[in-house]
Amino acid sequence: MVDEFGKFFNLWCYPHQMLPFTDRFNTVDFAIIPVSIALVYQFFSKWKFFFIAHIVTSAVIAFIGIPIFKALYLYQLLNWTMFYSFLTVFIIGLVVKIISNWIAGKNRRYSVS
């Protein structure tokens, strides 16, 4: 949803698509960001360690990954900055962790032992 919002309001665009017949399937949305967040969540389950690892991961995505994608002409920032991308990826990761922990807590409460 965040990506659709950004494309709709001309904050960023994808000059070249991974699959040319669709504009909704790109490398950033379906590989880099979700896999990175999932790996951090899986390896750092405690909040303190997750928070630190997620800051580092968000910084790598925003300040190293985005320039690489820009250099390869896969991603173009229009009315957006890499710092905004850092904040967005960081907030998305926090929301994912909060929701995942909430669901895991519900599962533990209602599981049959």
PDB file of C-alpha atoms in Angstrom:
ATOM      1  CA  MET A   1       0.000   0.000   0.000  1.00  0.00           C
ATOM      2  CA  VAL A   2       2.860   2.369   0.781  1.00  0.00           C
ATOM      3  CA  ASP A   3       4.341   1.758  -2.648  1.00  0.00           C
ATOM      4  CA  GLU A   4       1.036   2.416  -4.396  1.00  0.00           C
ATOM      5  CA  PHE A   5       0.659   5.629  -2.385  1.00  0.00           C
ATOM      6  CA  GLY A   6       4.124   6.786  -3.428  1.00  0.00           C
ATOM      7  CA  LYS A   7       3.602   5.994  -7.094  1.00  0.00           C
ATOM      8  CA  PHE A   8       0.162   7.627  -7.139  1.00  0.00           C
ATOM      9  CA  PHE A   9       1.456  10.892  -5.653  1.00  0.00           C
ATOM     10  CA  ASN A  10       4.563  10.920  -7.872  1.00  0.00           C
ATOM     11  CA  LEU A  11       6.986  10.499  -4.985  1.00  0.00           C
ATOM     12  CA  TRP A  12       8.924   7.762  -6.816  1.00  0.00           C
ATOM     13  CA  CYS A  13       8.649   5.571  -9.881  1.00  0.00           C
ATOM     14  CA  TYR A  14      10.118   2.431 -11.399  1.00  0.00           C
ATOM     15  CA  PRO A  15      11.480   3.148 -14.896  1.00  0.00           C
ATOM     16  CA  HIS A  16      12.008  -0.565 -15.613  1.00  0.00           C
ATOM     17  CA  GLN A  17       9.922  -3.425 -14.284  1.00  0.00           C
ATOM     18  CA  MET A  18      11.047  -6.942 -13.420  1.00  0.00           C
ATOM     19  CA  LEU A  19       8.069  -8.242 -15.419  1.00  0.00           C
ATOM     20  CA  PRO A  20       7.230  -5.846 -18.264  1.00  0.00           C
ATOM     21  CA  PHE A  21       3.535  -6.792 -18.489  1.00  0.00           C
ATOM     22  CA  THR A  22       2.719  -5.479 -15.014  1.00  0.00           C
ATOM     23  CA  ASP A  23       3.592  -2.317 -13.121  1.00  0.00           C
ATOM     24  CA  ARG A  24       2.844  -3.829  -9.708  1.00  0.00           C
ATOM     25  CA  PHE A  25       5.653  -6.373  -9.491  1.00  0.00           C
ATOM     26  CA  ASN A  26       9.074  -4.948  -8.781  1.00  0.00           C
ATOM     27  CA  THR A  27      12.221  -6.093  -7.035  1.00  0.00           C
ATOM     28  CA  VAL A  28      12.096  -3.610  -4.172  1.00  0.00           C
ATOM     29  CA  ASP A  29       8.557  -4.462  -3.053  1.00  0.00           C
ATOM     30  CA  PHE A  30       8.655  -8.219  -3.478  1.00  0.00           C
ATOM     31  CA  ALA A  31      12.218  -9.122  -2.589  1.00  0.00           C
ATOM     32  CA  ILE A  32      14.494  -6.648  -0.867  1.00  0.00           C
ATOM     33  CA  ILE A  33      12.317  -4.998   1.775  1.00  0.00           C
ATOM     34  CA  PRO A  34      10.062  -7.904   2.847  1.00  0.00           C
ATOM     35  CA  VAL A  35      12.894 -10.424   2.985  1.00  0.00           C
ATOM     36  CA  SER A  36      15.083  -8.038   4.972  1.00  0.00           C
ATOM     37  CA  ILE A  37      12.346  -7.302   7.501  1.00  0.00           C
ATOM     38  CA  ALA A  38      11.487 -11.009   7.815  1.00  0.00           C
ATOM     39  CA  LEU A  39      15.105 -11.991   8.431  1.00  0.00           C
ATOM     40  CA  VAL A  40      15.574  -9.318  11.086  1.00  0.00           C
ATOM     41  CA  TYR A  41      12.326 -10.377  12.748  1.00  0.00           C
ATOM     42  CA  GLN A  42      13.336 -14.036  12.711  1.00  0.00           C
ATOM     43  CA  PHE A  43      16.878 -13.609  14.030  1.00  0.00           C
ATOM     44  CA  PHE A  44      16.210 -10.838  16.566  1.00  0.00           C
ATOM     45  CA  SER A  45      13.063 -11.662  18.506  1.00  0.00           C
ATOM     46  CA  LYS A  46      13.739  -9.497  21.582  1.00  0.00           C
ATOM     47  CA  TRP A  47      12.682  -5.873  21.124  1.00  0.00           C
ATOM     48  CA  LYS A  48      16.025  -4.300  22.016  1.00  0.00           C
ATOM     49  CA  PHE A  49      18.003  -6.387  19.530  1.00  0.00           C
ATOM     50  CA  PHE A  50      15.273  -6.146  16.892  1.00  0.00           C
ATOM     51  CA  PHE A  51      15.240  -2.355  17.203  1.00  0.00           C
ATOM     52  CA  ILE A  52      19.012  -2.053  16.709  1.00  0.00           C
ATOM     53  CA  ALA A  53      19.130  -4.594  13.867  1.00  0.00           C
ATOM     54  CA  HIS A  54      16.155  -2.986  12.161  1.00  0.00           C
ATOM     55  CA  ILE A  55      17.734   0.475  12.315  1.00  0.00           C
ATOM     56  CA  VAL A  56      20.844  -0.941  10.630  1.00  0.00           C
ATOM     57  CA  THR A  57      18.784  -2.839   8.039  1.00  0.00           C
ATOM     58  CA  SER A  58      16.620   0.205   7.261  1.00  0.00           C
ATOM     59  CA  ALA A  59      19.746   2.341   6.867  1.00  0.00           C
ATOM     60  CA  VAL A  60      21.351  -0.204   4.522  1.00  0.00           C
ATOM     61  CA  ILE A  61      18.194  -0.362   2.412  1.00  0.00           C
ATOM     62  CA  ALA A  62      17.772   3.420   2.271  1.00  0.00           C
ATOM     63  CA  PHE A  63      21.348   4.622   1.990  1.00  0.00           C
ATOM     64  CA  ILE A  64      23.020   1.754   0.121  1.00  0.00           C
ATOM     65  CA  GLY A  65      20.232  -0.208  -1.599  1.00  0.00           C
ATOM     66  CA  ILE A  66      18.326   2.735  -3.039  1.00  0.00           C
ATOM     67  CA  PRO A  67      21.422   4.349  -4.602  1.00  0.00           C
ATOM     68  CA  ILE A  68      22.269   0.980  -6.191  1.00  0.00           C
ATOM     69  CA  PHE A  69      18.742   0.648  -7.584  1.00  0.00           C
ATOM     70  CA  LYS A  70      18.916   4.247  -8.805  1.00  0.00           C
ATOM     71  CA  ALA A  71      22.240   3.563 -10.539  1.00  0.00           C
ATOM     72  CA  LEU A  72      20.715   0.513 -12.240  1.00  0.00           C
ATOM     73  CA  TYR A  73      17.678   2.619 -13.315  1.00  0.00           C
ATOM     74  CA  LEU A  74      15.277   0.333 -11.452  1.00  0.00           C
ATOM     75  CA  TYR A  75      14.095   3.024  -9.045  1.00  0.00           C
ATOM     76  CA  GLN A  76      13.776   6.778  -9.347  1.00  0.00           C
ATOM     77  CA  LEU A  77      13.072   9.246  -6.542  1.00  0.00           C
ATOM     78  CA  LEU A  78      10.930  12.132  -7.745  1.00  0.00           C
ATOM     79  CA  ASN A  79       9.636  14.099  -4.748  1.00  0.00           C
ATOM     80  CA  TRP A  80      11.166  11.900  -2.086  1.00  0.00           C
ATOM     81  CA  THR A  81      14.479  11.500  -0.259  1.00  0.00           C
ATOM     82  CA  MET A  82      16.493   8.551   0.947  1.00  0.00           C
ATOM     83  CA  PHE A  83      15.925   9.697   4.537  1.00  0.00           C
ATOM     84  CA  TYR A  84      12.151   9.483   4.018  1.00  0.00           C
ATOM     85  CA  SER A  85      12.698   5.974   2.663  1.00  0.00           C
ATOM     86  CA  PHE A  86      14.672   5.114   5.795  1.00  0.00           C
ATOM     87  CA  LEU A  87      11.839   6.340   8.011  1.00  0.00           C
ATOM     88  CA  THR A  88       9.207   4.543   5.953  1.00  0.00           C
ATOM     89  CA  VAL A  89      11.019   1.191   5.952  1.00  0.00           C
ATOM     90  CA  PHE A  90      11.731   1.549   9.673  1.00  0.00           C
ATOM     91  CA  ILE A  91       8.092   2.282  10.531  1.00  0.00           C
ATOM     92  CA  ILE A  92       6.846  -0.576   8.332  1.00  0.00           C
ATOM     93  CA  GLY A  93       9.183  -2.981  10.149  1.00  0.00           C
ATOM     94  CA  LEU A  94       7.969  -1.786  13.550  1.00  0.00           C
ATOM     95  CA  VAL A  95       4.338  -2.209  12.522  1.00  0.00           C
ATOM     96  CA  VAL A  96       5.062  -5.711  11.212  1.00  0.00           C
ATOM     97  CA  LYS A  97       6.767  -6.666  14.499  1.00  0.00           C
ATOM     98  CA  ILE A  98       3.922  -5.269  16.613  1.00  0.00           C
ATOM     99  CA  ILE A  99       1.281  -7.121  14.589  1.00  0.00           C
ATOM    100  CA  SER A 100       3.311 -10.349  14.491  1.00  0.00           C
ATOM    101  CA  ASN A 101       3.926 -10.270  18.244  1.00  0.00           C
ATOM    102  CA  TRP A 102       0.236  -9.591  18.855  1.00  0.00           C
ATOM    103  CA  ILE A 103      -0.789 -12.553  16.683  1.00  0.00           C
ATOM    104  CA  ALA A 104       1.827 -14.799  18.316  1.00  0.00           C
ATOM    105  CA  GLY A 105       0.503 -13.790  21.744  1.00  0.00           C
ATOM    106  CA  LYS A 106      -3.027 -14.653  20.707  1.00  0.00           C
ATOM    107  CA  ASN A 107      -1.860 -18.039  19.390  1.00  0.00           C
ATOM    108  CA  ARG A 108      -0.052 -18.854  22.637  1.00  0.00           C
ATOM    109  CA  ARG A 109      -3.077 -17.901  24.715  1.00  0.00           C
ATOM    110  CA  TYR A 110      -5.472 -20.129  22.770  1.00  0.00           C
ATOM    111  CA  SER A 111      -3.166 -23.022  21.882  1.00  0.00           C
ATOM    112  CA  VAL A 112      -3.884 -26.488  23.170  1.00  0.00           C
ATOM    113  CA  SER A 113      -1.026 -27.957  25.222  1.00  0.00           C
TER     114      SER A 113
END
